[in-house]
Coordinates of C-alpha atoms in Angstrom, one line a residue:
M208 CA 286.4 117.2 -39.6
V209 CA 285.2 120.0 -37.3
L210 CA 281.4 120.5 -38.4
K211 CA 279.7 123.8 -38.1
T212 CA 275.9 123.7 -38.0
H213 CA 275.8 123.9 -41.8
G214 CA 277.4 120.7 -41.6
D215 CA 275.1 119.3 -39.1
V216 CA 272.1 120.2 -41.6
S217 CA 274.2 118.8 -44.6
I218 CA 274.6 115.4 -42.9
A219 CA 270.7 115.3 -42.1
E220 CA 270.2 116.2 -45.8
L221 CA 272.2 113.2 -46.9
I222 CA 270.2 110.8 -44.6
V223 CA 266.9 112.0 -45.8
F224 CA 267.5 112.7 -49.8
I225 CA 269.7 109.6 -50.5
P226 CA 267.0 107.1 -49.8
C227 CA 264.8 109.6 -51.9
V228 CA 267.0 109.0 -55.0
F229 CA 266.4 105.7 -55.1
L230 CA 262.8 105.6 -54.2
G231 CA 262.3 108.2 -56.8
I232 CA 264.0 106.0 -59.4
A233 CA 261.8 103.2 -58.4
V234 CA 258.9 105.5 -58.9
C235 CA 260.3 106.5 -62.4
L236 CA 260.5 102.6 -63.4
R237 CA 256.9 102.4 -62.2
Q238 CA 255.3 105.3 -63.8
G239 CA 257.8 106.2 -66.6
F240 CA 260.6 108.5 -67.4
K241 CA 258.6 111.0 -69.5
R242 CA 259.7 114.5 -68.5
T243 CA 256.3 116.2 -68.7
A244 CA 254.9 113.7 -66.1
G245 CA 257.2 115.1 -63.3
W246 CA 258.2 112.0 -61.4
I247 CA 261.9 112.4 -62.8
F248 CA 262.1 115.8 -61.1
V249 CA 261.8 114.0 -58.0
V250 CA 265.0 112.3 -58.8
I251 CA 266.6 115.3 -60.0
L252 CA 265.7 117.5 -56.9
S253 CA 267.0 114.7 -54.4
V254 CA 270.3 114.5 -56.5
I255 CA 270.9 118.2 -56.1
R256 CA 270.0 118.4 -52.3
V257 CA 272.7 115.2 -51.9
A258 CA 275.2 116.8 -54.1
G259 CA 275.0 120.2 -52.5
A260 CA 275.5 118.6 -49.0
V261 CA 278.3 116.5 -50.1
C262 CA 280.1 119.8 -51.5
Q263 CA 279.1 121.6 -48.2
L264 CA 281.0 118.9 -46.0
L265 CA 284.1 118.8 -48.6
T266 CA 284.2 122.4 -47.8
Y267 CA 285.6 122.4 -44.5
N268 CA 288.6 120.1 -45.7
N269 CA 289.1 122.0 -48.9
P270 CA 287.5 125.4 -49.1
T271 CA 288.6 125.9 -52.6
E272 CA 286.7 128.8 -54.8
G273 CA 285.4 126.0 -57.1
L274 CA 283.9 124.0 -54.4
I275 CA 282.4 126.8 -52.7
K276 CA 280.9 127.8 -56.0
A277 CA 279.2 124.6 -56.8
T278 CA 278.0 124.5 -53.1
L279 CA 276.2 127.9 -53.5
I280 CA 274.7 126.9 -57.1
L281 CA 273.4 123.6 -55.6
D282 CA 271.9 125.3 -52.9
S283 CA 270.4 128.0 -54.7
I284 CA 268.5 126.1 -57.8
G285 CA 266.2 123.6 -55.8
L286 CA 263.1 125.4 -56.6
A287 CA 263.4 125.0 -60.2
P288 CA 262.8 121.0 -60.0
L289 CA 260.2 121.3 -57.2
L290 CA 258.0 123.5 -59.4
L291 CA 258.6 121.1 -62.4
T292 CA 257.7 118.3 -59.9
V293 CA 254.4 119.9 -59.0
L294 CA 253.6 121.0 -62.6
G295 CA 254.1 117.3 -63.7
V296 CA 251.5 116.1 -61.4
L297 CA 249.3 118.8 -62.2
S298 CA 249.3 118.3 -65.8
R299 CA 248.2 114.6 -65.1
L300 CA 245.1 116.0 -63.2
I301 CA 244.1 118.1 -66.1
E302 CA 244.9 115.3 -69.0
W303 CA 242.1 113.3 -67.0
I304 CA 239.8 116.3 -66.9
N305 CA 240.4 117.0 -70.6
A306 CA 239.7 113.6 -71.5
S307 CA 236.5 113.8 -70.3
M308 CA 235.2 117.1 -71.9
Q309 CA 234.3 117.6 -75.4
N310 CA 235.9 121.1 -75.5
P311 CA 238.8 121.2 -72.8
K312 CA 239.0 124.7 -71.1
I313 CA 242.8 124.2 -70.4
N314 CA 245.2 123.9 -73.2
T315 CA 248.1 121.6 -72.1
K316 CA 250.4 123.2 -74.3
V317 CA 250.4 126.0 -71.5
F318 CA 252.5 123.4 -69.4
R319 CA 255.3 123.4 -72.0
I320 CA 255.3 127.1 -71.8
I321 CA 255.6 126.8 -68.2
Q322 CA 258.6 124.6 -68.3
L323 CA 260.2 127.0 -70.6
V324 CA 259.4 129.8 -68.0
I325 CA 261.0 127.6 -65.2
G326 CA 264.0 126.8 -67.4
V327 CA 264.7 130.6 -67.7
S328 CA 264.4 131.1 -64.2
L329 CA 266.8 128.2 -63.3
I330 CA 269.4 129.8 -65.6
L331 CA 269.1 133.3 -64.5
G332 CA 269.4 132.1 -60.7
I333 CA 272.6 130.2 -61.7
L334 CA 274.0 133.4 -63.7
G335 CA 272.9 135.7 -60.5
V336 CA 274.7 133.3 -58.1
T337 CA 278.0 133.4 -60.3
A338 CA 278.0 136.9 -61.4
P339 CA 280.7 139.1 -60.4
S340 CA 278.5 142.0 -59.3
S341 CA 277.1 139.8 -56.6
Q342 CA 280.0 139.4 -54.7
A343 CA 281.1 142.1 -52.4
A344 CA 284.4 143.0 -51.4
N345 CA 283.8 141.6 -47.7
G346 CA 282.5 138.2 -49.1
T347 CA 278.8 138.7 -48.7
F348 CA 276.2 138.4 -51.4
T349 CA 274.2 140.9 -52.9
P350 CA 271.4 139.8 -55.0
P351 CA 272.0 141.1 -58.7
T352 CA 268.8 142.2 -61.2
I353 CA 269.0 139.0 -62.7
S354 CA 268.2 137.0 -59.6
K355 CA 265.4 139.1 -58.9
V356 CA 264.0 138.5 -62.3
G357 CA 264.4 134.8 -62.0
I358 CA 262.4 134.9 -58.8
I359 CA 259.5 137.0 -60.4
L360 CA 259.5 134.3 -63.0
N361 CA 258.9 131.6 -60.4
I362 CA 256.4 133.7 -58.4
L363 CA 254.4 134.0 -61.8
V364 CA 254.9 130.2 -62.6
F365 CA 253.3 129.3 -59.0
I366 CA 250.6 131.7 -59.5
V367 CA 249.7 130.2 -62.8
L368 CA 249.9 126.6 -61.3
T369 CA 247.5 127.6 -58.5
T370 CA 245.0 129.0 -60.7
I371 CA 245.0 126.1 -62.9
F372 CA 244.2 123.9 -59.7
I373 CA 241.5 126.2 -58.9
L374 CA 239.9 126.2 -62.3
S375 CA 240.0 122.4 -62.2
L376 CA 238.1 121.9 -58.9
P377 CA 234.6 122.3 -60.4
H378 CA 235.7 119.2 -62.9
G379 CA 237.0 116.9 -60.0
S380 CA 234.4 114.3 -60.6
A381 CA 235.9 113.7 -63.8
L382 CA 238.8 111.7 -62.1
P383 CA 238.2 107.9 -61.6
H384 CA 238.4 106.8 -58.3
S385 CA 242.2 105.4 -58.6
E386 CA 243.3 108.9 -59.3
R387 CA 241.4 110.7 -56.7
P388 CA 244.9 111.0 -54.7
L389 CA 245.5 114.0 -57.0
R390 CA 243.2 116.3 -55.5
I391 CA 244.7 115.7 -52.1
Y392 CA 248.3 115.8 -53.3
I393 CA 248.3 119.0 -55.4
P394 CA 247.1 121.3 -52.7
L395 CA 249.3 120.0 -50.0
A396 CA 252.4 120.4 -52.6
L397 CA 251.1 123.9 -53.6
V398 CA 251.3 125.0 -49.8
A399 CA 254.9 123.7 -49.4
T400 CA 255.8 125.1 -52.8
F401 CA 254.1 128.5 -51.6
V402 CA 256.5 128.4 -48.7
R403 CA 259.5 127.8 -50.7
V404 CA 258.8 130.4 -53.0
L405 CA 258.1 132.9 -50.4
Y406 CA 261.6 132.0 -48.8
A407 CA 263.1 132.4 -51.9
M408 CA 261.6 135.9 -52.5
L409 CA 262.4 137.2 -49.0
C410 CA 266.1 136.2 -49.6
I411 CA 266.2 137.9 -52.8
F412 CA 264.0 140.9 -52.0
V413 CA 264.5 141.5 -48.4
H414 CA 268.1 140.0 -47.9
N415 CA 269.0 140.4 -44.2
S416 CA 270.7 138.6 -41.7
T417 CA 267.6 136.1 -41.4
F418 CA 266.9 135.8 -45.1
S419 CA 270.0 135.4 -47.4
L420 CA 270.9 132.8 -49.8
F421 CA 274.5 132.1 -48.1
N422 CA 274.3 134.0 -44.7
G423 CA 270.7 133.8 -43.6
S424 CA 269.4 131.9 -40.6
I425 CA 269.8 128.1 -40.9
A426 CA 266.6 127.8 -38.9
A427 CA 264.7 129.9 -41.6
N428 CA 266.7 127.8 -44.5
V429 CA 265.4 124.5 -42.8
L430 CA 261.8 125.5 -42.1
M431 CA 261.1 127.2 -45.2
A432 CA 263.3 125.7 -47.8
I433 CA 264.7 122.3 -46.9
V434 CA 261.8 120.9 -45.1
E435 CA 259.4 121.6 -48.0
E436 CA 261.4 120.3 -50.5
F437 CA 261.7 117.1 -48.5
F438 CA 258.1 117.1 -48.1
V439 CA 257.0 117.4 -51.8
V440 CA 259.7 114.8 -52.5
I441 CA 258.1 112.1 -49.8
I442 CA 254.3 112.8 -51.1
T443 CA 255.2 112.7 -54.6
I444 CA 257.0 109.5 -54.1
A445 CA 253.8 108.1 -52.0
L446 CA 251.6 109.2 -55.0
G447 CA 253.6 107.5 -57.6
F448 CA 253.4 104.2 -55.5
K449 CA 249.7 104.6 -55.0
L450 CA 248.7 105.8 -58.6
G451 CA 248.7 103.2 -61.4
R452 CA 251.0 103.5 -64.4
T453 CA 250.7 106.6 -66.8
C454 CA 247.6 106.7 -68.9
V455 CA 246.8 106.4 -72.4
E456 CA 244.0 108.5 -74.1
V457 CA 242.3 106.9 -77.1
E458 CA 239.3 108.9 -78.7
N459 CA 238.8 110.8 -75.5
V460 CA 238.6 107.8 -73.4
V461 CA 241.2 107.3 -71.0
V462 CA 242.4 103.9 -70.2
D463 CA 244.8 102.6 -67.3
V464 CA 247.6 100.6 -68.7
N465 CA 247.6 98.4 -65.8
Q466 CA 244.2 97.5 -66.2
K467 CA 244.5 97.0 -69.9
D468 CA 247.1 94.7 -69.3
A469 CA 245.3 92.9 -66.4
D470 CA 242.3 92.4 -69.1
N471 CA 244.4 90.9 -71.5
T472 CA 246.0 88.6 -69.1
R473 CA 242.7 87.3 -68.1
E474 CA 241.3 86.9 -71.7
L475 CA 244.5 84.9 -72.7
S476 CA 244.0 82.9 -69.6
Q477 CA 240.2 82.1 -70.7
M478 CA 241.1 81.2 -74.0
M479 CA 243.5 78.7 -72.8

């Protein structure tokens, strides 16, 4: 197999994202597989990157239309699980803050709406990649209108996530000490996500030799997309091992499940 530069990038993706799949599963086993928590999307994003890299490598020996189309789809849908990952961790922060307030300012139902918007943008992105109108006679890709709508939705989602985090800043003292890493993680993840969203926007709206979903600069793709996704995956996994298990809320008092289990064990040992 003679590898091009894309092939070298694909091998690098396999090297970094395959371990992330198993580490992400370990985090999910620790934190739970609840969709709204965001941990499962670390696994999904890593699997997407691994599958995309495998398909890319397979096209060198068997460049069928179906395999090429699968590669293009997998390469273009990484933004959705990235946003869902950040959304899930941000929702944990807001739940802690809301639990400390009699009249929460941020309704957690907004997170379900955001999830729905991300899902719609994902569907539009896939339809845009596979639309016959997006394929020119010379084999190049021209972003159709539905792809542009999908990116606009992602931009709006990012703006909303950033706004929610900014609104939460005055209430950071509501977080217990064990949850303080959330205040470090979220701005870092938002910065990386901003670069990733910017790259997707440039690929769709500028669409030149540097910024293109399929024929753009490999350096731009690596530095503004793959690196950002890997960075968010890594810091999310680290956060998942750092934080305690998912919290429970009873009468506006948030109790750490791990601490509760430890207290129960201590009481049982004293009785014995």
